[in-house]
Short mmCIF file of C-alpha atoms and ligand atoms in Angstrom, two decimals:
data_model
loop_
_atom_site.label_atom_id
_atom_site.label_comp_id
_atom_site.label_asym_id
_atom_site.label_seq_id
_atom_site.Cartn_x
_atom_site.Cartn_y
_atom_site.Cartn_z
CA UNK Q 391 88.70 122.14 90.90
CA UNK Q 392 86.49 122.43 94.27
CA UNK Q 393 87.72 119.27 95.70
CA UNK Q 394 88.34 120.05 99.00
CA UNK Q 395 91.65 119.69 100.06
CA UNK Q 396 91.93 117.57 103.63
CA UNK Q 397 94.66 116.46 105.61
CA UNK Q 398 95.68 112.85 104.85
CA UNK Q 399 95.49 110.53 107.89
CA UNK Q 400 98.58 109.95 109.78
CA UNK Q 401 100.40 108.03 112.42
CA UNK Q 402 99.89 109.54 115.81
CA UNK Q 403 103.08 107.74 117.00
CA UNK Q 404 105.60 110.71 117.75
CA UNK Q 405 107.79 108.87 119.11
CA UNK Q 406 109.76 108.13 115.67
CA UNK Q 407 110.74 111.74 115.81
CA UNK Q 408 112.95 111.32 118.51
CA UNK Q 409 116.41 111.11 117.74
CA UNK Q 410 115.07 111.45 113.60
CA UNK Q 411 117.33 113.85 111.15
CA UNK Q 412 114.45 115.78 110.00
CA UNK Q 413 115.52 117.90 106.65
CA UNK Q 414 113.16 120.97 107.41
CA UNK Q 415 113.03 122.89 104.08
CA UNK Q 416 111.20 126.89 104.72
CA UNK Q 417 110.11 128.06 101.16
CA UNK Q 418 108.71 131.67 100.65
CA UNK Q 419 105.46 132.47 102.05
CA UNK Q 420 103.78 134.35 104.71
CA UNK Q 421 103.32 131.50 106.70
CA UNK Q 422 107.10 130.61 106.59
CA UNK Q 423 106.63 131.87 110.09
CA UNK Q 424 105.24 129.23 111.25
CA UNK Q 425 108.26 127.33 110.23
CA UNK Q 426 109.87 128.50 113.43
CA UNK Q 427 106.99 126.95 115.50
CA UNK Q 428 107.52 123.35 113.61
CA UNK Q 429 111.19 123.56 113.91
CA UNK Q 430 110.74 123.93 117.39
CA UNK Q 431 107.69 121.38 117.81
CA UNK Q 432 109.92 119.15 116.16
CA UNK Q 433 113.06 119.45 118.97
CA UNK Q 434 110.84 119.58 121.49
CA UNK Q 435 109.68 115.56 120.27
CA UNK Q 436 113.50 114.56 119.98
CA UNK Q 437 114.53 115.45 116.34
CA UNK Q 438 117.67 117.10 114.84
CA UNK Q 439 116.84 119.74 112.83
CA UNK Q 440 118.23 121.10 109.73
CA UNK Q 441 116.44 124.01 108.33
CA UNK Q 442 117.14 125.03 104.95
CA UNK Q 443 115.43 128.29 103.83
CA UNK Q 444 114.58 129.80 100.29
CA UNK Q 445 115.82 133.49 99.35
CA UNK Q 446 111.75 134.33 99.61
CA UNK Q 447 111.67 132.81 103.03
CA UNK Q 448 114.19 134.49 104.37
CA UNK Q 449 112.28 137.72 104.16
CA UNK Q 450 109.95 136.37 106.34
CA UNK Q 451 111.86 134.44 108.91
CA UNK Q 452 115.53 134.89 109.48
CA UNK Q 453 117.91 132.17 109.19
CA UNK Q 454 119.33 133.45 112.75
CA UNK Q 455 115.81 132.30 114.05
CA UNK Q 456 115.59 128.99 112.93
CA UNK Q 457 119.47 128.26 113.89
CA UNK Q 458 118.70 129.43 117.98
CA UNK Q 459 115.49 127.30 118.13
CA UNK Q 460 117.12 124.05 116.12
CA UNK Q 461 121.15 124.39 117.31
CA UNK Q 462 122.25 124.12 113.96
CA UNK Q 463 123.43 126.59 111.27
CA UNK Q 464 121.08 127.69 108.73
CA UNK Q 465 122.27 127.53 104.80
CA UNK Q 466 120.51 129.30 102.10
CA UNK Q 467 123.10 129.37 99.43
CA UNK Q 468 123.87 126.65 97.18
CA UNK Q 469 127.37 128.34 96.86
CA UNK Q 470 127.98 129.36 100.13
CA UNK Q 471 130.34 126.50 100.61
CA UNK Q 472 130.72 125.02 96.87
CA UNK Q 473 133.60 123.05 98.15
CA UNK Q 474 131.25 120.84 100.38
CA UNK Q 475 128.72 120.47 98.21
CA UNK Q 476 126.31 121.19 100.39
CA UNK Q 477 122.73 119.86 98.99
CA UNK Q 478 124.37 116.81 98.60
CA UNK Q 479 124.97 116.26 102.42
CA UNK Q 480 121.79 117.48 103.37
CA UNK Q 481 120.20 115.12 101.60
CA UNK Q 482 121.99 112.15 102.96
CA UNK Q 483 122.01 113.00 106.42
CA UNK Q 484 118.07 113.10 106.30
CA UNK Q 485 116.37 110.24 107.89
CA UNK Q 486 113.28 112.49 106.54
CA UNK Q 487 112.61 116.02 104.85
CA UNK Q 488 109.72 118.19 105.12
CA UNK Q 489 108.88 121.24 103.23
CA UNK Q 490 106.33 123.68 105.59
CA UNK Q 491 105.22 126.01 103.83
CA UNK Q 492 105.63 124.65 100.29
CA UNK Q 493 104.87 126.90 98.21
CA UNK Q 494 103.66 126.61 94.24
CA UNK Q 495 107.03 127.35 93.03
CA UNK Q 496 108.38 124.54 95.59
CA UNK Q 497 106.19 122.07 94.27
CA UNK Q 498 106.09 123.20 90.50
CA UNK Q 499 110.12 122.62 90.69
CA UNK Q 500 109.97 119.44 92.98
CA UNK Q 501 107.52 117.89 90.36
CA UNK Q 502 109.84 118.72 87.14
CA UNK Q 503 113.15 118.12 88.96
CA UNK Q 504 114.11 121.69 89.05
CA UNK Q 505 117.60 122.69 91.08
CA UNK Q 506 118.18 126.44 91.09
CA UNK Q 507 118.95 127.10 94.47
CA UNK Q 508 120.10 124.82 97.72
CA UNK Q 509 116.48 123.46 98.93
CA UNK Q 510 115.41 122.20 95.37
CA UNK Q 511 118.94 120.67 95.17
CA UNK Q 512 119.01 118.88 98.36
CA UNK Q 513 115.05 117.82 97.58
CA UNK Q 514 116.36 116.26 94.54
CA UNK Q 515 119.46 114.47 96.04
CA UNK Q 516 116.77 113.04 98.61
CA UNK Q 517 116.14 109.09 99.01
CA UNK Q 518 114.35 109.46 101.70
CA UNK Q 519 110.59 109.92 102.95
CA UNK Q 520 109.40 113.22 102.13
CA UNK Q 521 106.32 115.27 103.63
CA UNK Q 522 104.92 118.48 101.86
CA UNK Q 523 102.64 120.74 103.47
CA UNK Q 524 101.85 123.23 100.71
CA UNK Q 525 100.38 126.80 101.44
CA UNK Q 526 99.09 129.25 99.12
CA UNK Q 527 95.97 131.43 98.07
CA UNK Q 528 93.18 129.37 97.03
CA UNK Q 529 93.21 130.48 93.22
CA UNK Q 530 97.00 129.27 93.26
CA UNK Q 531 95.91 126.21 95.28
CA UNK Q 532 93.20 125.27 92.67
CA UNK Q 533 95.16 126.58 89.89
CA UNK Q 534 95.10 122.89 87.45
CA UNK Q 535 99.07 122.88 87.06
CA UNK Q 536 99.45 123.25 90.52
CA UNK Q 537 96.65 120.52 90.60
CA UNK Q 538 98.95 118.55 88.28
CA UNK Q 539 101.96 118.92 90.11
CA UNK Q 540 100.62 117.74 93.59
CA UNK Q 541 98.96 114.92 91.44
CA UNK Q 542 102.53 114.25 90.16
CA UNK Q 543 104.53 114.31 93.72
CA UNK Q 544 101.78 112.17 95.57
CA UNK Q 545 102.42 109.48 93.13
CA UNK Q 546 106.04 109.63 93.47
CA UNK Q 547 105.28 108.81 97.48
CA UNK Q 548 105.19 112.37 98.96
CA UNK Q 549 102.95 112.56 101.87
CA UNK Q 550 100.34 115.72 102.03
CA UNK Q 551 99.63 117.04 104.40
CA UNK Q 552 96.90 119.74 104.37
CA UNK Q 553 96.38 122.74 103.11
CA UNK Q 554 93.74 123.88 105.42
CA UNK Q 555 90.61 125.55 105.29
CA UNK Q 556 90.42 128.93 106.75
CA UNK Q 557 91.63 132.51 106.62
CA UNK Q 558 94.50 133.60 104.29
CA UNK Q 559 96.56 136.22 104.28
CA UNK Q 560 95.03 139.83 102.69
CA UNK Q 561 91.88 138.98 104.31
CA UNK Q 562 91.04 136.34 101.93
CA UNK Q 563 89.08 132.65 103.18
CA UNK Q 564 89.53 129.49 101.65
CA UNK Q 565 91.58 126.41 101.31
CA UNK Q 566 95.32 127.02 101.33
CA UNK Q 567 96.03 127.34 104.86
CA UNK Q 568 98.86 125.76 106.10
CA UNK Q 569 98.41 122.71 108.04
CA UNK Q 570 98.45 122.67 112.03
CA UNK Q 571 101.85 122.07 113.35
CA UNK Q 572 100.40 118.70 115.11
CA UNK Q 573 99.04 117.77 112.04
CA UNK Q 574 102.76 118.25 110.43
CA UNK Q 575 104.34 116.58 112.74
CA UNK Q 576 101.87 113.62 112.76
CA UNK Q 577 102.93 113.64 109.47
CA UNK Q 578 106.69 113.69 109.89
CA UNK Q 579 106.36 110.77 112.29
CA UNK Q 580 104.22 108.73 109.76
CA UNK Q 581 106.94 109.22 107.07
CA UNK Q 582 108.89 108.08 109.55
CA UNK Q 583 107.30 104.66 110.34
CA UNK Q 584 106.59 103.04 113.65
CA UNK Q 585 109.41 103.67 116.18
CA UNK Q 586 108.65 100.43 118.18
CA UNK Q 587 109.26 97.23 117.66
CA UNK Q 588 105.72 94.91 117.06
CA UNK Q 589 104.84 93.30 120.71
CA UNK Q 590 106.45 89.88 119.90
CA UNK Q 591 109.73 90.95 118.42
CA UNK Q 592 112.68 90.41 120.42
CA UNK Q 593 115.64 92.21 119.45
CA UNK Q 594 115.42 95.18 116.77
CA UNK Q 595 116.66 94.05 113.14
CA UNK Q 596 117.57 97.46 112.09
CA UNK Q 597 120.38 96.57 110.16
CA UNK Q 598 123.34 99.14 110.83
CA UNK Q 599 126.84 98.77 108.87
CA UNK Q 600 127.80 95.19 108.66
CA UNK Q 601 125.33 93.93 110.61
CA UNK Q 602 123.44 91.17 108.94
CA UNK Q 603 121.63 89.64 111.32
CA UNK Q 604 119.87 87.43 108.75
CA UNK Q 605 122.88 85.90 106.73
CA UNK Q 606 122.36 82.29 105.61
CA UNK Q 607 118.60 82.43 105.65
CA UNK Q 608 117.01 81.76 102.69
CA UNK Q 609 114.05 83.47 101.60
CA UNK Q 610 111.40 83.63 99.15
CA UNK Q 611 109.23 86.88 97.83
CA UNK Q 612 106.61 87.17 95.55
CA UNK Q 613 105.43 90.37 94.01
CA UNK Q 614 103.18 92.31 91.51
CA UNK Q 615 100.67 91.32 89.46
CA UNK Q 616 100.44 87.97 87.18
CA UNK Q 617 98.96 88.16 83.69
CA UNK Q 618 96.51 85.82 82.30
CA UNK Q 619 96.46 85.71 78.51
CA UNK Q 620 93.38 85.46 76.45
CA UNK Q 621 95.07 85.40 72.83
CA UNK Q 622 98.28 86.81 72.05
CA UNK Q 623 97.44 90.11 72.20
CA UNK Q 624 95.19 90.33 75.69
CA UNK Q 625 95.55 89.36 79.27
CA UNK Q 626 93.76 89.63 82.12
CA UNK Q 627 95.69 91.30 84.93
CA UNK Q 628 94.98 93.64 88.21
CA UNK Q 629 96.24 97.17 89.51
CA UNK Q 630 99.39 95.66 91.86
CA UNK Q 631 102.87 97.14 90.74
CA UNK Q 632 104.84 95.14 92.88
CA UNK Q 633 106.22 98.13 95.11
CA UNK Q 634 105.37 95.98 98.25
CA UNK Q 635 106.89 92.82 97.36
CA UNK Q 636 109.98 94.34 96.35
CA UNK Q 637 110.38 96.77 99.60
CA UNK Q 638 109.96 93.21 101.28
CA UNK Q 639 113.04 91.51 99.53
CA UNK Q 640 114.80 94.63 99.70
CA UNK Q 641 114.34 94.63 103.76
CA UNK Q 642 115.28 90.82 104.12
CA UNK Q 643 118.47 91.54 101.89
CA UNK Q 644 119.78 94.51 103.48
CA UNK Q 645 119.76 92.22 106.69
CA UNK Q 646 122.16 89.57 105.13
CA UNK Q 647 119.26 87.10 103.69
CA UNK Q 648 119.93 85.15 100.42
CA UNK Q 649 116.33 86.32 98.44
CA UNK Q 650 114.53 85.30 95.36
CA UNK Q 651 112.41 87.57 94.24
CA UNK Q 652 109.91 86.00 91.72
CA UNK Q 653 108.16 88.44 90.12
CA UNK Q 654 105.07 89.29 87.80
CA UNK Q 655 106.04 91.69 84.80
CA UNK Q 656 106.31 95.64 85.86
CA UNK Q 657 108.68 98.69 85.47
CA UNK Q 658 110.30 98.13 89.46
CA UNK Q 659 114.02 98.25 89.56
CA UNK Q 660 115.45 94.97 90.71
CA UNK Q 661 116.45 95.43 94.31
CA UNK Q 662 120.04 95.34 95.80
CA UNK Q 663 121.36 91.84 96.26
CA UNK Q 664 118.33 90.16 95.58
CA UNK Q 665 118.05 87.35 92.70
CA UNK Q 666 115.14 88.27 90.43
CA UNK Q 667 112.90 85.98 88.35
CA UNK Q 668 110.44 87.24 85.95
CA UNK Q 669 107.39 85.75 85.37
CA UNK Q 670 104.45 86.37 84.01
CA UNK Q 671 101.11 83.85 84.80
CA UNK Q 672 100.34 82.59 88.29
CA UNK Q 673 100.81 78.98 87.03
CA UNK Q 674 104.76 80.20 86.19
CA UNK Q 675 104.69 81.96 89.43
CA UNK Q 676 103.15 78.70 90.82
CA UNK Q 677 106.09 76.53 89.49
CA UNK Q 678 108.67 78.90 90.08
CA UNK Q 679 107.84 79.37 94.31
CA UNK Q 680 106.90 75.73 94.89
CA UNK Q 681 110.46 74.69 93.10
CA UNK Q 682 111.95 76.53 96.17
CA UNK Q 683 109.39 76.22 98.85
CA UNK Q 684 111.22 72.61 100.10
CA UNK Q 685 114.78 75.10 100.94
CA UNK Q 686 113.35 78.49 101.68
CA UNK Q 687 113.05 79.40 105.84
CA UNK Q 688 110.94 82.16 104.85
CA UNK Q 689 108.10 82.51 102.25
CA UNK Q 690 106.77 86.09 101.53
CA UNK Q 691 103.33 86.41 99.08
CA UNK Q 692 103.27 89.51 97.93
CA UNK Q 693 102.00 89.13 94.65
CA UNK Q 694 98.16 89.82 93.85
CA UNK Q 695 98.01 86.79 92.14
CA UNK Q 696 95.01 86.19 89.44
CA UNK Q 697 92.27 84.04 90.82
CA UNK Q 698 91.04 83.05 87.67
CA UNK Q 699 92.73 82.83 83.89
CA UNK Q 700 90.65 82.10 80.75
CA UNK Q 701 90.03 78.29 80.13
CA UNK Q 702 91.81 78.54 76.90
CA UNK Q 703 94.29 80.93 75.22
CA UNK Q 704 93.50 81.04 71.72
CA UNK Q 705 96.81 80.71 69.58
CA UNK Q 706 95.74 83.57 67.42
CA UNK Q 707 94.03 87.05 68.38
CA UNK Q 708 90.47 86.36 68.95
CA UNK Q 709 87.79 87.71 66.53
CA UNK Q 710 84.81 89.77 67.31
CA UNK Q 711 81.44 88.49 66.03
CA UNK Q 712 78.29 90.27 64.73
CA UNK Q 713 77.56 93.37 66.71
CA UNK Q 714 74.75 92.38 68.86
CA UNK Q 715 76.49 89.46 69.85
CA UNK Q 716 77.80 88.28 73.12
CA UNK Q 717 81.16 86.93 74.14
CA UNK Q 718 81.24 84.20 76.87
CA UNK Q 719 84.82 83.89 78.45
CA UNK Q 720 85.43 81.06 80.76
CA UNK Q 721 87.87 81.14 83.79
CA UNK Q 722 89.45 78.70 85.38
CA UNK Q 723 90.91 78.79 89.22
CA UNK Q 724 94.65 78.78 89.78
CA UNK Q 725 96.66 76.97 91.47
CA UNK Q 726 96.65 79.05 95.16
CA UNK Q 727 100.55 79.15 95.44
CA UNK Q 728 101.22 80.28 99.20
CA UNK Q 729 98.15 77.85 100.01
CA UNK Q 730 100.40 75.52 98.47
CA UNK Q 731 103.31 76.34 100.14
CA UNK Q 732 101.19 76.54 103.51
CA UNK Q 733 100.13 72.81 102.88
CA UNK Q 734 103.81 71.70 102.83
CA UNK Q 735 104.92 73.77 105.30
CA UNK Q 736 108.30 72.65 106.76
CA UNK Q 737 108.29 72.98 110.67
CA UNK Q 738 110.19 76.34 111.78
CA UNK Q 739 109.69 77.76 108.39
CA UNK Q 740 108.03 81.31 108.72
CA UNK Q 741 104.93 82.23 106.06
CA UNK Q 742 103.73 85.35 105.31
CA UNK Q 743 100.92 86.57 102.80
CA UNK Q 744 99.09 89.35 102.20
CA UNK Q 745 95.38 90.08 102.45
CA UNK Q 746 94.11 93.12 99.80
CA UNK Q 747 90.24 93.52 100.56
CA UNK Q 748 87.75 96.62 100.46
CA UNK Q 749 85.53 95.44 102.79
CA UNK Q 750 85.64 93.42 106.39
CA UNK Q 751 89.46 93.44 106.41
CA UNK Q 752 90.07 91.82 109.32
CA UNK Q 753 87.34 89.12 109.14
CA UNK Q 754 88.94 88.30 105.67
CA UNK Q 755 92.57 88.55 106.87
CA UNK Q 756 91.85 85.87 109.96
CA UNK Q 757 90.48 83.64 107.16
CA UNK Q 758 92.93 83.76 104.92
CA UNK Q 759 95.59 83.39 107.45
CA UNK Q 760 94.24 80.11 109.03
CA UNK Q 761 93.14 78.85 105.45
CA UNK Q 762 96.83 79.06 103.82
CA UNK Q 763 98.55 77.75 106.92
CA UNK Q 764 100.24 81.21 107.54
CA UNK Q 765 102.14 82.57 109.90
CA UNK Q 766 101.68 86.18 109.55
CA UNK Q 767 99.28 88.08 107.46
CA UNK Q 768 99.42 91.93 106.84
CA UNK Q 769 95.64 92.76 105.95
CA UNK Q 770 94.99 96.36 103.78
CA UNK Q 771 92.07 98.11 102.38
CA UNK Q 772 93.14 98.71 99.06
CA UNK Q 773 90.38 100.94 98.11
CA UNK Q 774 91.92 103.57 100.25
CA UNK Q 775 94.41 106.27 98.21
CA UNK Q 776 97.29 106.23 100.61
CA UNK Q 777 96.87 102.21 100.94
CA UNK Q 778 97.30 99.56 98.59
CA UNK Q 779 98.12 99.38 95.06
CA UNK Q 780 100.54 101.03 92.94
CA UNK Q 781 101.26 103.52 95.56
CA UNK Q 782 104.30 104.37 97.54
CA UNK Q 783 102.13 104.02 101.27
CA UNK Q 784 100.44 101.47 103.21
CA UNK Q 785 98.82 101.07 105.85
CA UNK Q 786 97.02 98.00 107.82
CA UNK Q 787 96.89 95.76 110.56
CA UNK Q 788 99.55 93.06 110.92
CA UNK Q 789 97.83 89.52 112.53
CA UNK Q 790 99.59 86.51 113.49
CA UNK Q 791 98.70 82.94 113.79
CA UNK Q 792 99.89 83.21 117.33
CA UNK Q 793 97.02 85.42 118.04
CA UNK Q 794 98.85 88.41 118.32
CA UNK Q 795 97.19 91.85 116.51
CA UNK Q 796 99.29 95.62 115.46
CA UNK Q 797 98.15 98.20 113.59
CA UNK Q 798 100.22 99.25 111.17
CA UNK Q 799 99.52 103.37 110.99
CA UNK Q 800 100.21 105.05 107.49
CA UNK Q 801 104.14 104.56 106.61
CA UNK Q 802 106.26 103.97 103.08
CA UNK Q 803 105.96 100.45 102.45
CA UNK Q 804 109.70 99.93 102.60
CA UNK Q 805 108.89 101.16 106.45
CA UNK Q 806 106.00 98.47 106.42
CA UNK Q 807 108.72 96.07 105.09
CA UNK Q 808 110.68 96.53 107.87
CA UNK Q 809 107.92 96.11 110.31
CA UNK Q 810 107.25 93.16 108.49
CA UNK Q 811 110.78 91.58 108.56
CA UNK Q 812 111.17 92.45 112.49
CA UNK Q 813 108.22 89.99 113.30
CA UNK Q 814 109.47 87.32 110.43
CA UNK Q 815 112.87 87.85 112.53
CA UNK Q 816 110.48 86.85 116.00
CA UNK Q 817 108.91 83.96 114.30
CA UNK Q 818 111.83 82.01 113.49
CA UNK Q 819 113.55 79.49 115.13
CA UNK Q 820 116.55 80.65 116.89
CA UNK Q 821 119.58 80.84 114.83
CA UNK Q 822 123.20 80.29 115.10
CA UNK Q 823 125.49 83.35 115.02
CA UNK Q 824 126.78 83.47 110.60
CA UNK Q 825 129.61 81.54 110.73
CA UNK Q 826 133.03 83.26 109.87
CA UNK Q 827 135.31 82.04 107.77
CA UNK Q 828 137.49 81.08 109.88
CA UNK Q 829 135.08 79.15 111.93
CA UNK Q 830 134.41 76.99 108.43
O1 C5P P 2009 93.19 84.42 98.67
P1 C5P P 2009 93.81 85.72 98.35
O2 C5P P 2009 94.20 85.85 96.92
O3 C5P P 2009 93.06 86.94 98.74
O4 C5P P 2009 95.13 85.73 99.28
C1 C5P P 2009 96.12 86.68 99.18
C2 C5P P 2009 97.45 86.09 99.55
O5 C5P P 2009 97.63 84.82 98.94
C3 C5P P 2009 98.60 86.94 99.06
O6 C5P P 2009 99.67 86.79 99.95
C4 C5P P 2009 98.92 86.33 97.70
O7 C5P P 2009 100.26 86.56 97.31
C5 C5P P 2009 98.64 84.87 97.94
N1 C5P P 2009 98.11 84.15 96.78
C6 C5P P 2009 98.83 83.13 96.21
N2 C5P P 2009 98.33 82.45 95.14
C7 C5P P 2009 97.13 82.75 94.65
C8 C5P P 2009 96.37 83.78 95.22
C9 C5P P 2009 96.90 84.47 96.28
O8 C5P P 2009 99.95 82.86 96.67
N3 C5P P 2009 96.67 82.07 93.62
#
């Protein structure tokens, strides 16, 4: 319980706020004064407001307050105006929502999907990126269900930001200070994801009703983990849920592209209009891409794909000798399916993989790009806790085969996806306008 809490690295690109609908949620502690200074940090970058306040916080910042410094009314009854259902809208008219202060109570009901009143409502109506900046006294701060429930949120994809270290209310010292507004809005902006396009993209791809800018292109994703069995019982397998892979279909298919996800085994709901194939070794994956490869314009490996799988399943569970004894296993490579695909690579078809390393990234990216014939590599440390695997952010750099280089700050990897897609979108050849049908 002394772990020291720290603000989480974020994306110093503000410019996302401008124009963002940031969901600014006030729960009920002294610093819910501060509130006022972030709701007007956050205009002052560009970003409609919406403050929603807690009973408690209104007794230490009125909602008259936060309406003159954000334009907008402030609710704090989830009856007020039953007929409009209220927490509903909020939710959906948030491009992002941040909770500054959160308090214990905020998180405790976040974490067990409580709704009593309108800002726990509208937080669980929310489907999009959400930042909590939690202050409290230190004792609640370190309190283990409090612990829990931060533990709980963070997995679920919330971004953290603070609490601080310093002085507390009552006199006290200690961590549970709420974070610096720059630090908050850094954050905000982060949930966000980049507001600019990478250097090399043309045209934005946002799609925006019935625009599919990508309709007729036929694309390709792999994603998760592959298993590797041993006997019938064991496998050898790796920490990837497949998060990435499927933010990347779901990006390409939102667009308009036809996309076939081919998947290793994992608990991910199958993305909107995407074709899903489950499979479970990387010799199935293998057979399963490379039966496409010839048609697809764009492949996508997202998959951490095993290396290595045991020489020989045995048909029956294997049996452990005396206890002093040894057990040799022998592995065999796998087939190295993008590498594959990279070796067959149709001209103006686009190729992208993915690089997971823990130590000289970059180096290791620039190999593995030029080795599999790719076009585009995104390169991660995945022994970072906001990066990587089975986690709802990433973070990396973003290298082409054209030479070109971005950073890609902290974001939610279905903001990484679309980062992604925009410079697939720059790489391939141009396209026809989607026929109509009545140009057919
Ligand atoms: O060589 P390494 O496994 O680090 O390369 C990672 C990239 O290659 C990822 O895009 C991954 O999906 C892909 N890959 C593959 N087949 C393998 C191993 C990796 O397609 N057998």
């Amino acid at each position: 319980m002394t772990e020291h809490p720290a603000t989480e690295p974020a994306a110093p690109d503000r410019a996302a706020l401008q124009g963002a609908r940031v969901l600014l949620g006030v729960s009920g502690g002294v610093a819910a004064y501060k509130a006022a200074l972030l709701a007007r940090g956050l205009v002052t970058h560009g970003a409609q407001v919406q403050a929603v306040l807690t009973d408690a916080a209104a007794r230490f910042v009125t909602p008259a307050q936060l309406a003159a410094l954000t334009g907008r009314p402030v609710p704090t009854d989830l009856f007020e105006d039953a007929h409009r259902i209220v927490h509903v809208d909020l939710a959906r008219q948030a491009d992002v929502a941040a909770v500054a202060p959160a308090t214990a109570n905020v998180l405790g009901k976040l974490a067990h999907g409580l709704a009593d009143d309108l800002l726990s409502s509208a937080l669980l109506c929310l489907d999009a990126p959400l930042v909590l900046a939690p202050a409290m006294h230190t004792e609640m701060w370190e309190h283990p269900a409090v612990t829990a429930n931060v533990a709980m949120l963070r997995e679920r994809g919330a971004l953290m930001v603070g609490p601080d270290h310093g002085p507390l209310a009552g006199g006290d010292h200690g961590p549970g200070r709420l974070a610096e507004e720059d630090a908050i809005l850094d954050a905000v902006a982060a949930a966000l994801g980049p507001s600019t396009a990478p250097a090399q993209a043309t045209a934005s791809t946002q799609p925006t009703a019935g625009d599919e800018p990508l309709a007729g292109l036929h694309a390709v994703v792999t994603a998760g983990a592959t298993r590797e069995h041993l006997d019938p019982v064991r496998y050898l397998t790796n920490r990837a849920s497949g998060r990435m892979g499927y933010a990347v279909a779901g990006a390409l298919a939102r667009r308009g592209a036809t996309v076939e996800l081919i998947a290793g085994p994992g608990e991910q709901p199958d993305p909107a209009g995407v074709t899903v194939q489950r499979v479970e070794t990387a010799r199935e994956m293998h057979a399963a891409v490379l039966a496409r490869a010839d048609v697809a314009d764009v492949v996508v490996g997202a998959a951490a794909v095993a290396d290595f799988r045991p020489a020989e399943t045995a048909a029956h569970k294997r049996k452990k000798g005396a206890p002093d004894e040894t057990e040799q296993l022998t592995l065999v490579r796998n087939p190295d399916i993008l590498g594959d695909v990279g070796a067959r690579k149709r001209p103006g078809q686009v190729l992208v993989g993915f690089a997971a390393e823990t130590q000289d990234e970059e180096a290791q990216g620039a190999d593995k790009l030029a080795r599999k014939g790719l076009d585009l590599i995104v390169v991660n440390r995945v022994d970072a806790p906001d990066a990587g695997f089975a986690v709802d952010t990433n973070r990396g750099l973003l290298l082409g085969a054209d030479g070109t280089r971005a950073e890609l700050p902290l974001m939610r990897k279905d903001a990484l996806a679309d980062r992604l897609v925009e410079a697939i979108v720059a790489r391939l050849p141009s396209r026809d306008l989607p026929q109509t049908n009545a140009d057919r």
